[in-house]
Amino acid sequence: MAARDLVAAMTPSWEQAIYLFLGIWSVWFVGLSIQRLWLSPLAHIPGPKLAALTRLYELYYDIILGGQYTFKISDLHQKYGPVVRISPSEVHVKAHDFHSELYASPIRPRATWNFWTRQFGAPYNDLATIDHNHHELRRNTPNNFSSNQQACNLQSVIEERVDALLHAFARYSNDVPGVPLNLMYPFSAFANDVINEYAFARSDRLIEKSDFGAQVTDSLLMGTRMGPIVKHANWALTFVNILPESLSGRLAPGWSGFLKMQHDILAQIQEIKASEKTEKWRLYIDHPTIFHELLSSAELPPEEKTSARLAQEGQILLQGGTLTTSWTISLAAFHLVNKPSTLRKLRDELFAAFPDPAEAMPLAKLENLPYLRAVVKESLRHGIGTSGRLARISPDETLVYEDAESGKEWTFRPGTVISMSPYMTVMDKSIFDDPLGFHPERWLEEGETLDKYLDIWGGGTRGCLGRSLAYAELYLMLAKLFRRWGGAGVVDGSNEGDRRLGDVGYLKIFETTTRDCEMASNHFIPISHKVSCLSSRVLARMRCADHDATGQQRITVPPRSLLAEQR
Ligand code: HEM
């Protein structure tokens, strides 16, 4: 009896329990605040106190306002200078001359940060690998795979898909003349087919589908839109993953398509694994898939060759290889048609270099056409690449940044999380005059001096793996498209463009303005305005030349059968 009384006396009431909890929480909160605001090695870095105190500050801009933190960080730099503390453990630097110091050469190890890599939802992937040496090990095999030489070797694969797309454009404009087409989908189908063919030696041939496989693009976009949520609340991904697929597909629109992509990749890996040491494996010698490369690598230990890990490599290749490139091509097409003076110059150059439209277009020759090269660079600048920041940690080297303007020196201890954003360089007025304008000429006038500011590929040993492939796709697509198709201004607006005898057709802009194409939010890749209807990023009405409603120029049109013969 006495013991029971003692237990009862010691058991706190609900009220007491709440006070106890609040007391402990307050002590913890005060301690944490003192540590973050005054004792942290980052305490001397300027920035908003709230950002230094809690990650909820970043969450507010990322999730509540929807991908707005990049813009907020820009504002913070205006207020606090080139070095700003943007979260309890992250410093952001806006100073291009620090880029080579932060991203550094391979002999200066750079790790990355697990909070930052969570957004990719693929923790075993190369891009998400934290440790420098581990990343090197994983990266080494696909690095050989994605060399310049490999992109050249696969020129025929890329060209075949470009031709297929131009054929699909002609078919579309004949079948439904004047009906607008959202160009993002066909260009995304193109990039997706190429990366599938390039890395997995197979293709869903989205270009041939009547809607250009729009669901695949939407699923990939949905994956990137989940990024900020997964970064701040990683459990959300675990939760969605443990739900039955029929339910998770309904909760997150586009998720079913994303899961299908993952299943397809896994199925292919299992098929390839099963074919090891058989005749089928040998059939791939001419065009090995990334999985053949990884599985036969002598450097990679068995734990690096599990199906789950390989599937994540495949997933990031598909995501990285589709949306970035296709968005850049969409922007190039939009801006060229929207600014006829640039289209005219490009077409003059293409017509002079390739008098016969059916002539082969070797990549090496295209890369040496100055105006085309300038158009590609300007489009990449507008595309930004990854609109988010790229974080690095120097594990054992102290980094120093000296602000030339103020003479102030900043020292970052080993282990400090430091990030920079390509967006802030490529949209910097002091480097690129009228940064939102489309001016390929700047790359001709200022020669190679601007090249170092086009840092959209990231840097150091972790820089983009698909750079050569992306360049090859951009050159071939833009050259072939605008050698055969002209531009005709804006639907219900100006008819000014560039239409020439022999053109297969022309592109006209439909309900899209330059502002619509500007970055409106960051979901690791830039998402443009018209956020509510992502699908309307760039619209172009297409017509084969005989459907020319303006009557300005009647051009003999190749009938569909002739188009097919030309190929
Ligand atoms: C316009 C086109 C593209 C742009 C602007 C771009 C940009 C980038 C950037 C900024 C990074 C992060 C680099 C870093 O952390 O320093 C990256 C990584 C990556 N990209 Fe691209 N990318 C493009 C196209 C492609 C293509 C076509 C592929 C497919 C082969 C690809 C595959 C990858 C992969 C696998 C990584 C991770 C590399 C690693 O961590 O080792 N990208 N890309």
Coordinates of C-alpha atoms and ligand atoms in Angstrom, one line a residue:
M1 CA 0.0 0.0 0.0
A2 CA 2.8 2.4 1.0
A3 CA 4.7 1.6 -2.2
R4 CA 1.6 2.3 -4.3
D5 CA 1.2 5.7 -2.5
L6 CA 4.8 6.5 -3.2
V7 CA 4.5 5.8 -6.9
A8 CA 1.3 7.8 -7.1
A9 CA 3.0 10.7 -5.4
M10 CA 6.0 10.6 -7.8
T11 CA 3.9 10.3 -11.0
P12 CA 3.4 13.8 -12.4
S13 CA 0.0 15.1 -13.4
W14 CA -0.7 16.0 -17.0
E15 CA -0.2 19.6 -16.1
Q16 CA 3.1 19.0 -14.4
A17 CA 4.3 16.9 -17.4
I18 CA 3.6 19.7 -19.8
Y19 CA 5.5 22.2 -17.6
L20 CA 8.4 19.8 -17.3
F21 CA 8.4 19.3 -21.1
L22 CA 8.3 23.1 -21.7
G23 CA 11.0 23.6 -19.2
I24 CA 13.4 21.1 -20.8
W25 CA 12.5 22.4 -24.3
S26 CA 13.2 26.0 -23.2
V27 CA 16.6 25.1 -21.7
W28 CA 17.4 23.1 -24.9
F29 CA 16.2 26.0 -27.1
V30 CA 18.2 28.6 -25.2
G31 CA 21.3 26.4 -25.3
L32 CA 20.9 25.8 -29.0
S33 CA 20.4 29.5 -29.7
I34 CA 23.5 30.5 -27.8
Q35 CA 25.5 27.8 -29.6
R36 CA 24.2 28.8 -33.1
L37 CA 24.2 32.6 -32.7
W38 CA 27.4 33.1 -30.6
L39 CA 29.5 30.0 -30.2
S40 CA 29.2 28.5 -33.7
P41 CA 32.3 28.8 -36.0
L42 CA 29.9 30.6 -38.4
A43 CA 28.8 33.2 -35.8
H44 CA 31.0 35.9 -37.3
I45 CA 29.4 35.5 -40.8
P46 CA 26.8 38.2 -41.5
G47 CA 23.2 37.2 -42.3
P48 CA 19.7 37.2 -40.8
K49 CA 19.7 36.0 -37.2
L50 CA 16.6 33.9 -37.9
A51 CA 18.4 32.0 -40.7
A52 CA 21.4 31.4 -38.4
L53 CA 19.0 30.1 -35.7
T54 CA 16.8 27.7 -37.6
R55 CA 16.4 25.9 -40.9
L56 CA 12.7 26.8 -40.8
Y57 CA 13.8 30.1 -42.4
E58 CA 15.0 28.3 -45.5
L59 CA 11.9 26.0 -45.4
Y60 CA 9.6 29.0 -45.5
Y61 CA 11.2 30.2 -48.8
D62 CA 11.6 26.6 -50.2
I63 CA 8.2 25.2 -49.4
I64 CA 5.7 27.8 -48.2
L65 CA 6.7 30.3 -50.9
G66 CA 7.7 27.6 -53.3
G67 CA 11.3 27.6 -54.5
Q68 CA 12.1 31.2 -53.6
Y69 CA 15.2 30.9 -51.5
T70 CA 17.6 31.6 -54.4
F71 CA 16.0 35.0 -54.9
K72 CA 16.0 35.7 -51.2
I73 CA 19.7 34.8 -51.0
S74 CA 20.3 37.3 -53.8
D75 CA 18.6 39.9 -51.7
L76 CA 20.6 38.9 -48.7
H77 CA 23.8 39.4 -50.6
Q78 CA 22.7 43.0 -51.5
K79 CA 22.2 43.7 -47.9
Y80 CA 25.1 41.8 -46.2
G81 CA 27.8 41.6 -48.9
P82 CA 29.4 38.6 -50.8
V83 CA 29.5 36.2 -47.8
V84 CA 26.2 35.4 -46.0
R85 CA 25.2 32.8 -43.5
I86 CA 22.0 31.4 -45.0
S87 CA 21.3 28.6 -42.4
P88 CA 22.6 27.4 -39.1
S89 CA 25.3 25.5 -40.9
E90 CA 25.7 26.9 -44.4
V91 CA 27.5 29.9 -45.9
H92 CA 26.7 31.2 -49.3
V93 CA 29.3 33.1 -51.4
K94 CA 28.4 35.4 -54.3
A95 CA 31.8 36.1 -55.8
H96 CA 32.9 34.5 -59.0
D97 CA 36.6 34.6 -58.2
F98 CA 36.0 32.2 -55.3
H99 CA 34.5 29.5 -57.7
S100 CA 37.8 27.8 -58.6
E101 CA 38.8 27.8 -54.9
L102 CA 35.6 26.2 -53.7
Y103 CA 35.1 23.6 -56.5
A104 CA 38.9 23.1 -56.8
S105 CA 41.0 20.7 -58.7
P106 CA 40.9 16.9 -58.1
I107 CA 43.9 16.9 -55.8
R108 CA 42.1 19.2 -53.3
P109 CA 39.3 16.9 -51.8
R110 CA 35.8 18.3 -51.7
A111 CA 32.9 16.5 -50.0
T112 CA 29.3 17.5 -50.3
W113 CA 26.6 17.8 -47.7
N114 CA 23.9 15.2 -46.8
F115 CA 21.2 17.8 -46.1
W116 CA 21.7 19.2 -49.6
T117 CA 21.9 15.8 -51.3
R118 CA 18.6 14.6 -49.7
Q119 CA 16.7 16.6 -52.3
F120 CA 17.6 14.0 -55.0
G121 CA 15.9 11.2 -53.2
A122 CA 18.6 8.8 -54.4
P123 CA 21.2 8.5 -51.6
Y124 CA 23.3 5.8 -53.3
N125 CA 23.8 7.9 -56.5
D126 CA 27.1 9.5 -57.5
L127 CA 25.6 13.0 -57.2
A128 CA 24.6 12.3 -53.6
T129 CA 27.8 10.7 -52.5
I130 CA 29.2 12.7 -49.6
D131 CA 32.8 11.6 -49.2
H132 CA 35.3 12.8 -51.8
N133 CA 37.1 9.5 -52.4
H134 CA 33.9 7.5 -52.4
H135 CA 32.6 9.9 -55.0
E136 CA 35.7 9.5 -57.1
L137 CA 35.4 5.7 -57.0
R138 CA 31.7 5.8 -58.1
R139 CA 32.3 8.5 -60.7
N140 CA 35.3 6.9 -62.4
T141 CA 33.4 4.4 -64.5
P142 CA 30.7 6.5 -65.9
N143 CA 33.3 9.3 -66.4
N144 CA 35.0 7.2 -69.1
F145 CA 31.6 6.4 -70.5
S146 CA 30.7 10.1 -70.9
S147 CA 33.8 11.4 -72.6
N148 CA 33.8 13.8 -75.6
Q149 CA 34.9 10.9 -77.7
Q150 CA 31.8 8.9 -76.6
A151 CA 29.5 11.8 -77.6
C152 CA 31.1 12.0 -81.0
N153 CA 30.9 8.2 -81.4
L154 CA 27.2 8.5 -80.7
Q155 CA 26.6 11.3 -83.1
S156 CA 24.6 9.0 -85.4
V157 CA 22.3 8.1 -82.4
I158 CA 21.7 11.7 -81.7
E159 CA 21.2 12.6 -85.3
E160 CA 18.7 9.8 -85.8
R161 CA 16.6 11.2 -83.0
V162 CA 16.9 14.8 -84.3
D163 CA 15.7 13.6 -87.7
A164 CA 12.9 11.7 -86.1
L165 CA 11.8 14.8 -84.2
L166 CA 11.9 17.0 -87.3
H167 CA 9.8 14.4 -89.1
A168 CA 7.3 14.4 -86.2
F169 CA 7.1 18.3 -86.4
A170 CA 6.3 18.0 -90.1
R171 CA 3.7 15.3 -89.4
Y172 CA 2.2 17.3 -86.6
S173 CA 1.9 20.5 -88.6
N174 CA 0.3 18.6 -91.5
D175 CA -2.1 16.7 -89.3
V176 CA -3.3 19.6 -87.2
P177 CA -2.3 22.7 -89.0
G178 CA -2.1 25.8 -86.8
V179 CA -2.8 23.9 -83.5
P180 CA -0.2 25.1 -81.0
L181 CA 2.2 22.6 -79.6
N182 CA 4.0 23.0 -76.3
L183 CA 7.6 22.6 -77.5
M184 CA 8.9 21.5 -74.2
Y185 CA 7.3 18.1 -74.7
P186 CA 8.9 17.2 -78.0
F187 CA 12.3 18.5 -76.9
S188 CA 12.0 16.6 -73.7
A189 CA 11.0 13.4 -75.7
F190 CA 14.1 14.0 -77.8
A191 CA 16.5 14.3 -74.8
N192 CA 14.9 11.4 -73.0
D193 CA 15.2 9.1 -76.1
V194 CA 18.8 10.1 -76.5
I195 CA 19.8 9.5 -72.9
N196 CA 18.0 6.2 -72.9
E197 CA 19.7 5.1 -76.1
Y198 CA 23.1 6.5 -74.9
A199 CA 23.1 5.1 -71.4
F200 CA 20.8 2.1 -71.6
A201 CA 21.0 1.1 -75.3
R202 CA 17.2 1.2 -75.5
S203 CA 14.6 3.8 -76.1
D204 CA 10.9 4.2 -75.5
R205 CA 10.8 6.3 -78.7
L206 CA 8.8 9.0 -77.0
I207 CA 9.1 11.2 -80.2
E208 CA 7.0 8.7 -82.1
K209 CA 4.2 8.9 -79.5
S210 CA 1.2 11.2 -80.4
D211 CA 1.7 13.3 -77.2
F212 CA 5.5 13.0 -77.2
G213 CA 5.3 11.0 -74.1
A214 CA 4.1 14.0 -72.1
Q215 CA 3.5 11.8 -69.0
V216 CA 7.2 11.0 -68.8
T217 CA 8.2 14.6 -68.8
D218 CA 5.5 15.4 -66.2
S219 CA 6.7 12.6 -64.0
L220 CA 10.3 13.9 -64.1
L221 CA 9.1 17.4 -63.3
M222 CA 7.1 16.0 -60.5
G223 CA 10.2 14.3 -59.2
T224 CA 12.1 17.6 -59.1
R225 CA 9.2 19.5 -57.5
M226 CA 9.3 16.9 -54.6
G227 CA 13.0 17.9 -54.1
P228 CA 12.5 20.7 -51.5
I229 CA 10.0 18.7 -49.5
V230 CA 12.2 15.6 -49.4
K231 CA 15.2 17.8 -48.4
H232 CA 13.4 19.4 -45.4
A233 CA 11.2 16.4 -44.5
N234 CA 13.1 13.3 -45.6
W235 CA 10.5 11.1 -43.9
A236 CA 8.0 12.2 -46.5
L237 CA 9.8 10.1 -49.1
T238 CA 10.0 7.1 -46.8
F239 CA 6.3 7.5 -46.1
V240 CA 5.4 7.7 -49.8
N241 CA 7.6 4.8 -50.6
I242 CA 6.0 2.5 -48.0
L243 CA 2.5 3.2 -49.2
P244 CA 1.0 0.8 -51.7
E245 CA 1.7 2.2 -55.2
S246 CA -2.0 2.4 -56.0
L247 CA -2.4 4.9 -53.1
S248 CA 0.9 6.8 -53.5
G249 CA 0.1 7.3 -57.2
R250 CA -3.2 9.0 -56.2
L251 CA -1.6 11.1 -53.4
A252 CA 1.1 12.6 -55.6
P253 CA 0.0 13.2 -59.2
G254 CA 2.7 12.0 -61.6
W255 CA 4.2 9.7 -58.9
S256 CA 3.0 6.5 -60.7
G257 CA 4.9 7.5 -63.8
F258 CA 8.0 8.1 -61.7
L259 CA 7.6 4.7 -60.1
K260 CA 7.2 3.1 -63.6
M261 CA 10.5 4.7 -64.6
Q262 CA 12.2 3.2 -61.6
H263 CA 10.7 -0.2 -62.2
D264 CA 11.8 -0.1 -65.9
I265 CA 15.3 0.7 -64.9
L266 CA 15.4 -2.1 -62.3
A267 CA 14.0 -4.6 -64.7
Q268 CA 16.7 -3.7 -67.2
I269 CA 19.4 -4.1 -64.6
Q270 CA 18.1 -7.5 -63.6
E271 CA 17.9 -8.6 -67.2
I272 CA 21.5 -7.4 -67.8
K273 CA 22.7 -9.1 -64.6
A274 CA 21.1 -12.3 -65.7
S275 CA 22.8 -12.1 -69.1
E276 CA 26.3 -11.9 -67.5
K277 CA 28.7 -14.5 -69.0
T278 CA 26.2 -15.3 -71.8
E279 CA 26.3 -14.6 -75.5
K280 CA 23.7 -11.8 -74.9
W281 CA 26.2 -9.8 -72.8
R282 CA 28.7 -9.9 -75.7
L283 CA 26.1 -8.4 -78.1
Y284 CA 26.4 -5.2 -76.2
I285 CA 30.1 -4.8 -76.9
D286 CA 29.5 -2.2 -79.6
H287 CA 27.2 -0.1 -77.5
P288 CA 27.5 -1.1 -73.8
T289 CA 25.0 0.4 -71.4
I290 CA 26.1 2.3 -68.3
F291 CA 25.1 -0.9 -66.3
H292 CA 27.5 -3.1 -68.4
E293 CA 30.2 -0.5 -67.6
L294 CA 29.5 -0.5 -63.9
L295 CA 29.0 -4.2 -63.6
S296 CA 32.2 -5.1 -65.4
S297 CA 34.3 -2.5 -63.6
A298 CA 37.3 -4.0 -61.8
E299 CA 37.6 -1.1 -59.4
L300 CA 34.0 -1.2 -58.0
P301 CA 33.6 -3.6 -55.1
P302 CA 30.4 -5.9 -55.1
E303 CA 28.5 -3.6 -52.7
E304 CA 28.7 -0.8 -55.4
K305 CA 27.1 -3.1 -57.9
T306 CA 23.8 -3.8 -56.2
S307 CA 20.6 -3.4 -58.3
A308 CA 19.3 -0.7 -55.9
R309 CA 22.4 1.4 -56.3
L310 CA 22.7 1.0 -60.1
A311 CA 19.0 1.9 -60.4
Q312 CA 19.7 5.2 -58.7
E313 CA 22.6 5.9 -61.1
G314 CA 20.2 5.3 -63.9
Q315 CA 17.4 7.4 -62.4
I316 CA 19.7 10.5 -62.0
L317 CA 21.1 10.1 -65.5
L318 CA 17.5 10.1 -66.8
Q319 CA 16.5 13.1 -64.8
G320 CA 19.7 15.1 -65.3
G321 CA 19.9 14.2 -69.0
T322 CA 16.3 15.1 -69.9
L323 CA 15.0 18.2 -68.2
T324 CA 18.2 20.4 -68.4
T325 CA 19.0 19.8 -72.0
S326 CA 15.4 20.0 -73.3
W327 CA 14.7 23.2 -71.3
T328 CA 17.8 24.8 -72.9
I329 CA 16.7 23.8 -76.4
S330 CA 13.2 25.1 -75.7
L331 CA 14.6 28.4 -74.6
A332 CA 16.9 28.6 -77.7
A333 CA 13.9 28.0 -80.0
F334 CA 11.7 30.5 -78.2
H335 CA 14.3 33.3 -78.2
L336 CA 15.4 32.8 -81.8
V337 CA 11.9 32.9 -83.1
N338 CA 11.1 35.8 -80.7
K339 CA 14.1 37.8 -81.9
P340 CA 14.2 37.5 -85.7
S341 CA 17.5 39.3 -86.1
T342 CA 19.2 36.5 -84.2
L343 CA 17.4 33.8 -86.2
R344 CA 18.3 35.5 -89.5
K345 CA 22.0 35.6 -88.5
L346 CA 21.9 31.9 -87.5
R347 CA 20.2 30.8 -90.6
D348 CA 22.6 32.8 -92.8
E349 CA 25.5 31.0 -91.3
L350 CA 23.8 27.6 -91.5
F351 CA 22.8 28.1 -95.2
A352 CA 26.3 29.2 -96.1
A353 CA 27.9 26.2 -94.3
F354 CA 25.4 23.6 -95.5
P355 CA 23.9 24.7 -98.9
D356 CA 22.1 21.4 -99.2
P357 CA 19.7 20.8 -96.2
A358 CA 20.2 17.1 -96.5
E359 CA 24.0 17.4 -96.2
A360 CA 25.6 15.7 -93.3
M361 CA 26.4 18.0 -90.3
P362 CA 29.5 16.7 -88.6
L363 CA 29.7 17.9 -85.0
A364 CA 33.2 19.2 -85.3
K365 CA 32.0 21.5 -88.2
L366 CA 29.0 22.7 -86.2
E367 CA 31.1 23.6 -83.2
N368 CA 33.2 25.9 -85.4
L369 CA 30.3 28.0 -86.6
P370 CA 30.8 31.1 -84.6
Y371 CA 27.2 32.3 -84.4
L372 CA 25.8 28.9 -83.7
R373 CA 28.3 28.5 -80.9
A374 CA 27.3 31.9 -79.5
V375 CA 23.6 30.9 -79.7
V376 CA 24.3 27.7 -77.8
K377 CA 26.2 29.6 -75.1
E378 CA 23.6 32.2 -74.7
S379 CA 20.8 29.6 -74.5
L380 CA 22.8 27.7 -71.8
R381 CA 23.2 30.9 -69.9
H382 CA 19.4 31.5 -70.0
G383 CA 18.8 27.9 -69.1
I384 CA 20.9 28.4 -65.9
G385 CA 21.3 24.6 -65.6
T386 CA 20.8 24.1 -61.9
S387 CA 19.1 27.0 -60.3
G388 CA 19.8 25.8 -56.8
R389 CA 23.1 26.2 -55.0
L390 CA 25.9 23.7 -55.3
A391 CA 27.3 22.9 -51.8
R392 CA 30.8 21.8 -51.0
I393 CA 32.8 21.0 -47.9
S394 CA 36.6 21.1 -47.7
P395 CA 37.3 18.3 -45.2
D396 CA 40.9 19.3 -44.3
E397 CA 41.8 22.6 -46.0
T398 CA 41.1 26.1 -44.6
L399 CA 39.6 28.2 -47.4
V400 CA 40.1 31.9 -47.6
Y401 CA 38.1 34.4 -49.6
E402 CA 39.3 38.0 -49.9
D403 CA 36.7 40.5 -51.0
A404 CA 38.7 42.8 -53.3
E405 CA 36.1 45.6 -52.9
S406 CA 36.1 45.9 -49.2
G407 CA 39.5 44.3 -48.5
K408 CA 37.8 42.1 -46.0
E409 CA 39.2 38.5 -45.6
W410 CA 37.0 35.5 -44.8
T411 CA 38.4 32.3 -43.4
F412 CA 36.4 29.1 -43.5
R413 CA 37.5 26.3 -41.3
P414 CA 37.7 22.7 -42.6
G415 CA 34.2 21.1 -42.5
T416 CA 32.4 24.4 -43.3
V417 CA 29.4 23.9 -45.7
I418 CA 29.9 26.5 -48.4
S419 CA 27.7 27.0 -51.5
M420 CA 27.6 29.1 -54.6
S421 CA 24.8 29.5 -57.2
P422 CA 25.3 29.4 -60.9
Y423 CA 22.2 31.6 -61.2
M424 CA 23.9 34.5 -59.5
T425 CA 26.8 34.5 -62.0
V426 CA 24.9 34.0 -65.2
M427 CA 22.3 36.6 -64.2
D428 CA 24.9 39.1 -62.9
K429 CA 24.4 42.5 -64.5
S430 CA 28.0 43.5 -64.0
I431 CA 29.2 40.5 -66.1
F432 CA 26.3 40.1 -68.5
D433 CA 24.8 43.4 -69.6
D434 CA 21.0 43.0 -69.8
P435 CA 21.1 39.5 -68.4
L436 CA 17.4 38.7 -69.1
G437 CA 17.9 39.7 -72.8
F438 CA 18.9 37.2 -75.5
H439 CA 22.2 38.5 -77.0
P440 CA 24.3 35.8 -78.7
E441 CA 26.5 38.6 -80.0
R442 CA 28.0 39.1 -76.5
W443 CA 29.9 35.8 -76.9
L444 CA 31.3 37.0 -80.3
E445 CA 32.2 40.5 -79.1
E446 CA 33.8 39.6 -75.9
G447 CA 35.5 36.5 -77.3
E448 CA 36.5 33.8 -74.9
T449 CA 36.7 36.2 -71.9
L450 CA 33.1 35.5 -70.9
D451 CA 33.5 31.7 -71.1
K452 CA 34.7 31.4 -67.5
Y453 CA 31.5 32.9 -66.3
L454 CA 29.3 30.3 -67.9
D455 CA 29.7 28.1 -64.8
I456 CA 26.4 26.2 -65.3
W457 CA 28.1 22.8 -65.3
G458 CA 29.1 22.9 -61.6
G459 CA 32.8 22.4 -60.9
G460 CA 35.7 20.2 -59.8
T461 CA 35.5 16.5 -59.7
R462 CA 31.7 16.7 -59.3
G463 CA 31.0 18.7 -62.4
C464 CA 28.3 17.6 -64.8
L465 CA 28.9 14.2 -66.3
G466 CA 26.7 14.8 -69.3
R467 CA 28.3 18.1 -70.6
S468 CA 29.7 16.7 -73.9
L469 CA 26.4 14.9 -74.6
A470 CA 24.4 18.0 -73.9
Y471 CA 26.6 20.1 -76.2
A472 CA 26.3 17.5 -78.9
E473 CA 22.5 17.5 -78.6
L474 CA 22.2 21.3 -78.6
Y475 CA 24.4 21.8 -81.7
L476 CA 22.8 19.1 -83.7
M477 CA 19.2 20.0 -82.8
L478 CA 19.5 23.7 -83.3
A479 CA 21.5 23.4 -86.6
K480 CA 19.2 20.8 -88.2
L481 CA 16.0 22.5 -87.0
F482 CA 16.8 26.0 -88.2
R483 CA 18.4 24.8 -91.4
R484 CA 15.0 23.4 -92.4
W485 CA 12.5 25.4 -90.4
G486 CA 12.0 29.2 -90.3
G487 CA 10.4 31.5 -87.8
A488 CA 7.4 33.7 -88.3
G489 CA 6.9 35.9 -85.3
V490 CA 4.0 35.7 -82.9
V491 CA 0.5 34.4 -83.3
D492 CA -1.9 37.4 -83.4
G493 CA 1.2 39.7 -83.3
S494 CA 4.2 40.5 -85.5
N495 CA 4.8 38.4 -88.6
E496 CA 8.4 39.3 -88.6
G497 CA 10.6 36.3 -88.9
D498 CA 12.8 34.4 -91.3
R499 CA 11.2 32.3 -94.0
R500 CA 13.1 31.0 -97.0
L501 CA 12.5 29.1 -100.1
G502 CA 12.7 25.4 -99.4
D503 CA 11.7 25.7 -95.7
V504 CA 9.8 22.7 -94.4
G505 CA 7.7 25.1 -92.3
Y506 CA 8.0 27.8 -89.7
L507 CA 7.5 28.3 -86.0
K508 CA 5.3 31.0 -84.5
I509 CA 5.1 31.9 -80.9
F510 CA 1.8 31.3 -79.2
E511 CA 0.8 33.0 -76.0
T512 CA 4.3 33.0 -74.6
T513 CA 6.3 36.1 -73.6
T514 CA 10.0 36.5 -72.6
R515 CA 8.8 36.8 -69.0
D516 CA 7.0 33.5 -69.1
C517 CA 10.4 31.9 -69.9
E518 CA 12.3 33.5 -67.0
M519 CA 13.1 31.5 -63.9
A520 CA 10.2 31.9 -61.4
S521 CA 11.3 29.4 -58.8
N522 CA 14.1 27.0 -58.0
H523 CA 13.5 23.2 -57.7
F524 CA 17.2 22.4 -58.3
I525 CA 16.4 23.1 -62.0
P526 CA 14.7 26.4 -62.8
I527 CA 10.9 26.4 -63.1
S528 CA 9.7 29.3 -65.2
H529 CA 6.7 31.6 -64.7
K530 CA 3.2 30.3 -65.5
V531 CA 3.9 28.0 -62.6
S532 CA 0.4 26.8 -62.6
C533 CA 0.7 25.5 -66.1
L534 CA 4.2 24.3 -66.4
S535 CA 3.3 22.8 -69.7
S536 CA 2.9 26.2 -71.3
R537 CA 6.5 27.2 -70.9
V538 CA 7.2 27.7 -74.6
L539 CA 4.5 27.3 -77.1
A540 CA 4.9 27.5 -80.8
R541 CA 2.3 27.2 -83.5
M542 CA 3.8 25.3 -86.4
R543 CA 2.8 25.3 -89.9
C544 CA 4.1 23.8 -93.0
A545 CA 4.8 26.5 -95.5
D546 CA 1.7 25.9 -97.7
H547 CA -0.5 26.7 -94.7
D548 CA 1.0 30.2 -94.6
A549 CA -2.1 32.3 -93.6
T550 CA -0.3 35.6 -94.0
G551 CA 0.0 35.1 -97.8
Q552 CA 3.3 37.0 -97.7
Q553 CA 5.3 34.2 -99.3
R554 CA 4.0 31.2 -101.0
I555 CA 6.5 28.4 -100.9
T556 CA 6.3 25.1 -102.6
V557 CA 5.7 22.6 -99.8
P558 CA 7.2 19.1 -99.8
P559 CA 4.1 16.8 -99.3
R560 CA 4.4 14.4 -96.5
S561 CA 5.5 11.6 -98.8
L562 CA 8.3 13.8 -100.0
L563 CA 9.4 14.6 -96.5
A564 CA 9.6 11.0 -95.8
E565 CA 11.7 10.4 -98.9
Q566 CA 14.1 13.2 -98.0
R567 CA 15.2 11.1 -95.1
Ligands
HEM1 C1 22.1 21.8 -70.4 C2 22.4 20.6 -69.9 C3 23.0 20.3 -68.5 C4 23.4 21.2 -67.5 C5 23.3 22.7 -67.5 C6 23.8 20.4 -66.4 C7 24.3 20.8 -65.2 C8 24.7 20.0 -64.1 C9 25.2 20.5 -62.9 C10 25.2 22.0 -62.4 C11 25.5 19.5 -62.1 C12 26.0 19.5 -60.6 C13 27.5 19.6 -60.7 C14 28.1 19.9 -59.3 O1 27.6 19.5 -58.3 O2 29.2 20.6 -59.4 C15 25.3 18.3 -62.9 C16 25.6 17.0 -62.5 C17 25.3 15.9 -63.2 N1 24.8 15.9 -64.5 FE1 24.3 17.5 -65.7 N2 23.7 19.0 -66.8 C18 23.2 19.0 -68.1 C19 23.0 17.9 -68.8 C20 23.3 16.6 -68.4 C21 23.1 15.4 -69.2 C22 22.7 15.4 -70.7 C23 23.4 14.4 -68.4 C24 23.3 12.9 -68.8 C25 24.4 12.2 -69.2 C26 23.8 14.9 -67.1 C27 24.2 14.1 -66.1 C28 24.7 14.6 -64.9 C29 25.1 13.7 -63.8 C30 25.1 12.2 -63.7 C31 25.5 14.6 -62.7 C32 26.1 14.2 -61.4 C33 27.7 14.2 -61.5 C34 28.4 13.8 -60.2 O3 28.0 14.2 -59.1 O4 29.4 13.2 -60.3 N3 23.7 16.2 -67.1 N4 24.8 18.7 -64.1

